[in-house]
Amino acid sequence: MSKWRKWKRVLQKMKTKKTLITQAKAVAQNICMSAHKARRVVDQIRGRPYEETLMLLELMPYRASYPILKLVYSAAANASHNKSFNEADSVISKAEVNGGTIRKRLKPRARGQSYPIKRSTCHITIVVRDRSKKKPDKISI
């Protein structure tokens, strides 16, 4: 391996360590809900402060809001416990929903027949950033 490649790897590790210092995340996988329905809720909370997000999610009439509310709580708890952030200064910096696997079931019908049911799932990731801490400076060579 050339010296440049080794140096490039070292720089990448340093960058990821600095971003990890200012962020905490929580991931929920295989939530029994379509990704489209979860995205409707996640689009409304992206970029908002933590406390405002909690108020919004508690009052939203969607079924997707409860698992996302639990995930936001979990991300804030991770931030306060692992990174010692103040929850009042936290912001939802990144929130994404990806499609998961599709579970296939058979619905029984009369006379021994059945038809397939496809239940979609999704993976939700919430990243919390602290507003009070400065963003990491870029590393120059």
PDB file of C-alpha atoms in Angstrom:
ATOM      1  CA  MET A   1       0.000   0.000   0.000  1.00  0.00           C
ATOM      2  CA  SER A   2       1.315   3.418  -0.845  1.00  0.00           C
ATOM      3  CA  LYS A   3       1.989   6.075   1.763  1.00  0.00           C
ATOM      4  CA  TRP A   4      -0.822   8.243   0.411  1.00  0.00           C
ATOM      5  CA  ARG A   5      -3.410   5.501   0.917  1.00  0.00           C
ATOM      6  CA  LYS A   6      -2.293   4.922   4.484  1.00  0.00           C
ATOM      7  CA  TRP A   7      -2.426   8.659   5.190  1.00  0.00           C
ATOM      8  CA  LYS A   8      -5.861   8.873   3.598  1.00  0.00           C
ATOM      9  CA  ARG A   9      -7.166   6.116   5.885  1.00  0.00           C
ATOM     10  CA  VAL A  10      -5.765   7.880   8.942  1.00  0.00           C
ATOM     11  CA  LEU A  11      -7.511  11.108   7.918  1.00  0.00           C
ATOM     12  CA  GLN A  12     -10.816   9.310   7.392  1.00  0.00           C
ATOM     13  CA  LYS A  13     -10.621   7.747  10.844  1.00  0.00           C
ATOM     14  CA  MET A  14      -9.884  11.142  12.386  1.00  0.00           C
ATOM     15  CA  LYS A  15     -12.865  12.708  10.619  1.00  0.00           C
ATOM     16  CA  THR A  16     -15.249   9.992  11.740  1.00  0.00           C
ATOM     17  CA  LYS A  17     -14.021  10.257  15.322  1.00  0.00           C
ATOM     18  CA  LYS A  18     -14.675  13.994  15.342  1.00  0.00           C
ATOM     19  CA  THR A  19     -18.195  13.604  13.943  1.00  0.00           C
ATOM     20  CA  LEU A  20     -18.904  10.831  16.419  1.00  0.00           C
ATOM     21  CA  ILE A  21     -18.039  13.190  19.271  1.00  0.00           C
ATOM     22  CA  THR A  22     -20.803  15.618  18.302  1.00  0.00           C
ATOM     23  CA  GLN A  23     -23.510  13.079  17.361  1.00  0.00           C
ATOM     24  CA  ALA A  24     -25.442  10.178  18.849  1.00  0.00           C
ATOM     25  CA  LYS A  25     -27.853   7.893  17.038  1.00  0.00           C
ATOM     26  CA  ALA A  26     -30.507   5.248  17.510  1.00  0.00           C
ATOM     27  CA  VAL A  27     -31.653   2.668  14.955  1.00  0.00           C
ATOM     28  CA  ALA A  28     -34.884   0.683  14.833  1.00  0.00           C
ATOM     29  CA  GLN A  29     -35.068  -2.203  12.393  1.00  0.00           C
ATOM     30  CA  ASN A  30     -37.973  -4.222  11.017  1.00  0.00           C
ATOM     31  CA  ILE A  31     -40.748  -1.866  12.140  1.00  0.00           C
ATOM     32  CA  CYS A  32     -44.036  -3.292  10.794  1.00  0.00           C
ATOM     33  CA  MET A  33     -45.011  -0.282   8.729  1.00  0.00           C
ATOM     34  CA  SER A  34     -44.456   0.861   5.170  1.00  0.00           C
ATOM     35  CA  ALA A  35     -41.529   3.182   4.589  1.00  0.00           C
ATOM     36  CA  HIS A  36     -43.796   5.718   2.891  1.00  0.00           C
ATOM     37  CA  LYS A  37     -46.001   6.109   5.992  1.00  0.00           C
ATOM     38  CA  ALA A  38     -42.994   6.471   8.292  1.00  0.00           C
ATOM     39  CA  ARG A  39     -41.393   9.029   5.956  1.00  0.00           C
ATOM     40  CA  ARG A  40     -44.448  11.281   6.245  1.00  0.00           C
ATOM     41  CA  VAL A  41     -43.764  11.670   9.968  1.00  0.00           C
ATOM     42  CA  VAL A  42     -39.955  11.766   9.766  1.00  0.00           C
ATOM     43  CA  ASP A  43     -40.014  14.583   7.196  1.00  0.00           C
ATOM     44  CA  GLN A  44     -41.840  16.796   9.686  1.00  0.00           C
ATOM     45  CA  ILE A  45     -39.327  16.338  12.533  1.00  0.00           C
ATOM     46  CA  ARG A  46     -36.033  16.569  10.628  1.00  0.00           C
ATOM     47  CA  GLY A  47     -33.972  19.571  11.778  1.00  0.00           C
ATOM     48  CA  ARG A  48     -36.168  20.460  14.752  1.00  0.00           C
ATOM     49  CA  PRO A  49     -35.083  20.803  18.399  1.00  0.00           C
ATOM     50  CA  TYR A  50     -35.559  17.789  20.652  1.00  0.00           C
ATOM     51  CA  GLU A  51     -38.305  19.199  22.900  1.00  0.00           C
ATOM     52  CA  GLU A  52     -40.316  20.571  19.977  1.00  0.00           C
ATOM     53  CA  THR A  53     -40.038  17.166  18.291  1.00  0.00           C
ATOM     54  CA  LEU A  54     -41.462  15.446  21.358  1.00  0.00           C
ATOM     55  CA  MET A  55     -44.451  17.779  21.431  1.00  0.00           C
ATOM     56  CA  LEU A  56     -45.099  17.254  17.723  1.00  0.00           C
ATOM     57  CA  LEU A  57     -44.878  13.474  17.884  1.00  0.00           C
ATOM     58  CA  GLU A  58     -47.136  13.197  20.919  1.00  0.00           C
ATOM     59  CA  LEU A  59     -49.883  15.173  19.184  1.00  0.00           C
ATOM     60  CA  MET A  60     -49.629  13.620  15.703  1.00  0.00           C
ATOM     61  CA  PRO A  61     -52.563  11.384  14.782  1.00  0.00           C
ATOM     62  CA  TYR A  62     -50.464   8.903  12.755  1.00  0.00           C
ATOM     63  CA  ARG A  63     -49.674   5.326  13.749  1.00  0.00           C
ATOM     64  CA  ALA A  64     -46.041   5.866  12.741  1.00  0.00           C
ATOM     65  CA  SER A  65     -45.488   8.577  15.328  1.00  0.00           C
ATOM     66  CA  TYR A  66     -45.283   6.267  18.371  1.00  0.00           C
ATOM     67  CA  PRO A  67     -42.316   4.115  17.221  1.00  0.00           C
ATOM     68  CA  ILE A  68     -40.538   7.269  16.040  1.00  0.00           C
ATOM     69  CA  LEU A  69     -41.230   8.938  19.405  1.00  0.00           C
ATOM     70  CA  LYS A  70     -39.661   5.969  21.211  1.00  0.00           C
ATOM     71  CA  LEU A  71     -36.679   6.148  18.868  1.00  0.00           C
ATOM     72  CA  VAL A  72     -36.174   9.879  19.475  1.00  0.00           C
ATOM     73  CA  TYR A  73     -36.280   9.221  23.235  1.00  0.00           C
ATOM     74  CA  SER A  74     -33.697   6.486  22.767  1.00  0.00           C
ATOM     75  CA  ALA A  75     -31.390   8.679  20.674  1.00  0.00           C
ATOM     76  CA  ALA A  76     -31.574  11.451  23.285  1.00  0.00           C
ATOM     77  CA  ALA A  77     -30.878   8.961  26.076  1.00  0.00           C
ATOM     78  CA  ASN A  78     -27.865   7.658  24.133  1.00  0.00           C
ATOM     79  CA  ALA A  79     -26.645  11.227  23.679  1.00  0.00           C
ATOM     80  CA  SER A  80     -27.000  12.159  27.333  1.00  0.00           C
ATOM     81  CA  HIS A  81     -25.566   8.922  28.704  1.00  0.00           C
ATOM     82  CA  ASN A  82     -22.756   8.136  26.246  1.00  0.00           C
ATOM     83  CA  LYS A  83     -21.742  11.616  25.054  1.00  0.00           C
ATOM     84  CA  SER A  84     -22.993  13.685  28.036  1.00  0.00           C
ATOM     85  CA  PHE A  85     -25.109  16.035  25.903  1.00  0.00           C
ATOM     86  CA  ASN A  86     -27.803  18.213  27.385  1.00  0.00           C
ATOM     87  CA  GLU A  87     -31.167  17.021  26.022  1.00  0.00           C
ATOM     88  CA  ALA A  88     -32.523  20.578  25.871  1.00  0.00           C
ATOM     89  CA  ASP A  89     -29.741  21.571  23.437  1.00  0.00           C
ATOM     90  CA  SER A  90     -30.188  18.578  21.125  1.00  0.00           C
ATOM     91  CA  VAL A  91     -31.363  18.807  17.519  1.00  0.00           C
ATOM     92  CA  ILE A  92     -32.521  16.052  15.186  1.00  0.00           C
ATOM     93  CA  SER A  93     -29.768  16.432  12.612  1.00  0.00           C
ATOM     94  CA  LYS A  94     -30.491  13.374  10.504  1.00  0.00           C
ATOM     95  CA  ALA A  95     -33.578  11.197  10.256  1.00  0.00           C
ATOM     96  CA  GLU A  96     -33.962   8.597   7.550  1.00  0.00           C
ATOM     97  CA  VAL A  97     -36.308   5.756   6.712  1.00  0.00           C
ATOM     98  CA  ASN A  98     -35.272   2.818   4.555  1.00  0.00           C
ATOM     99  CA  GLY A  99     -37.410  -0.008   3.293  1.00  0.00           C
ATOM    100  CA  GLY A 100     -36.923  -3.358   4.977  1.00  0.00           C
ATOM    101  CA  THR A 101     -37.846  -6.898   4.136  1.00  0.00           C
ATOM    102  CA  ILE A 102     -41.334  -7.892   3.035  1.00  0.00           C
ATOM    103  CA  ARG A 103     -42.990 -10.579   5.143  1.00  0.00           C
ATOM    104  CA  LYS A 104     -45.212 -12.899   3.161  1.00  0.00           C
ATOM    105  CA  ARG A 105     -48.217 -14.471   4.863  1.00  0.00           C
ATOM    106  CA  LEU A 106     -51.157 -16.549   3.667  1.00  0.00           C
ATOM    107  CA  LYS A 107     -54.679 -15.497   4.553  1.00  0.00           C
ATOM    108  CA  PRO A 108     -56.962 -18.540   4.809  1.00  0.00           C
ATOM    109  CA  ARG A 109     -60.202 -18.411   2.856  1.00  0.00           C
ATOM    110  CA  ALA A 110     -63.204 -20.666   2.432  1.00  0.00           C
ATOM    111  CA  ARG A 111     -62.965 -24.155   0.897  1.00  0.00           C
ATOM    112  CA  GLY A 112     -59.285 -24.597   1.670  1.00  0.00           C
ATOM    113  CA  GLN A 113     -58.124 -21.707  -0.467  1.00  0.00           C
ATOM    114  CA  SER A 114     -55.851 -18.838   0.532  1.00  0.00           C
ATOM    115  CA  TYR A 115     -54.334 -15.692  -0.870  1.00  0.00           C
ATOM    116  CA  PRO A 116     -50.973 -14.055  -0.119  1.00  0.00           C
ATOM    117  CA  ILE A 117     -50.584 -10.956   2.053  1.00  0.00           C
ATOM    118  CA  LYS A 118     -47.388  -8.891   1.850  1.00  0.00           C
ATOM    119  CA  ARG A 119     -46.507  -6.942   5.001  1.00  0.00           C
ATOM    120  CA  SER A 120     -43.781  -4.368   4.417  1.00  0.00           C
ATOM    121  CA  THR A 121     -41.285  -3.297   7.082  1.00  0.00           C
ATOM    122  CA  CYS A 122     -38.895  -0.378   7.425  1.00  0.00           C
ATOM    123  CA  HIS A 123     -35.683   0.645   9.179  1.00  0.00           C
ATOM    124  CA  ILE A 124     -35.588   4.040  10.897  1.00  0.00           C
ATOM    125  CA  THR A 125     -32.411   5.913  11.910  1.00  0.00           C
ATOM    126  CA  ILE A 126     -32.415   9.051  14.085  1.00  0.00           C
ATOM    127  CA  VAL A 127     -29.208  11.062  14.648  1.00  0.00           C
ATOM    128  CA  VAL A 128     -29.103  13.703  17.392  1.00  0.00           C
ATOM    129  CA  ARG A 129     -26.557  16.532  17.400  1.00  0.00           C
ATOM    130  CA  ASP A 130     -25.757  18.963  20.202  1.00  0.00           C
ATOM    131  CA  ARG A 131     -26.362  22.611  19.292  1.00  0.00           C
ATOM    132  CA  SER A 132     -24.059  24.005  21.956  1.00  0.00           C
ATOM    133  CA  LYS A 133     -20.960  22.136  20.754  1.00  0.00           C
ATOM    134  CA  LYS A 134     -19.145  23.506  17.747  1.00  0.00           C
ATOM    135  CA  LYS A 135     -18.903  21.560  14.540  1.00  0.00           C
ATOM    136  CA  PRO A 136     -15.510  19.895  14.080  1.00  0.00           C
ATOM    137  CA  ASP A 137     -12.997  21.833  12.038  1.00  0.00           C
ATOM    138  CA  LYS A 138     -11.911  20.412   8.727  1.00  0.00           C
ATOM    139  CA  ILE A 139      -8.510  18.811   8.687  1.00  0.00           C
ATOM    140  CA  SER A 140      -6.083  20.441   6.283  1.00  0.00           C
ATOM    141  CA  ILE A 141      -2.951  18.786   5.012  1.00  0.00           C
TER     142      ILE A 141
END
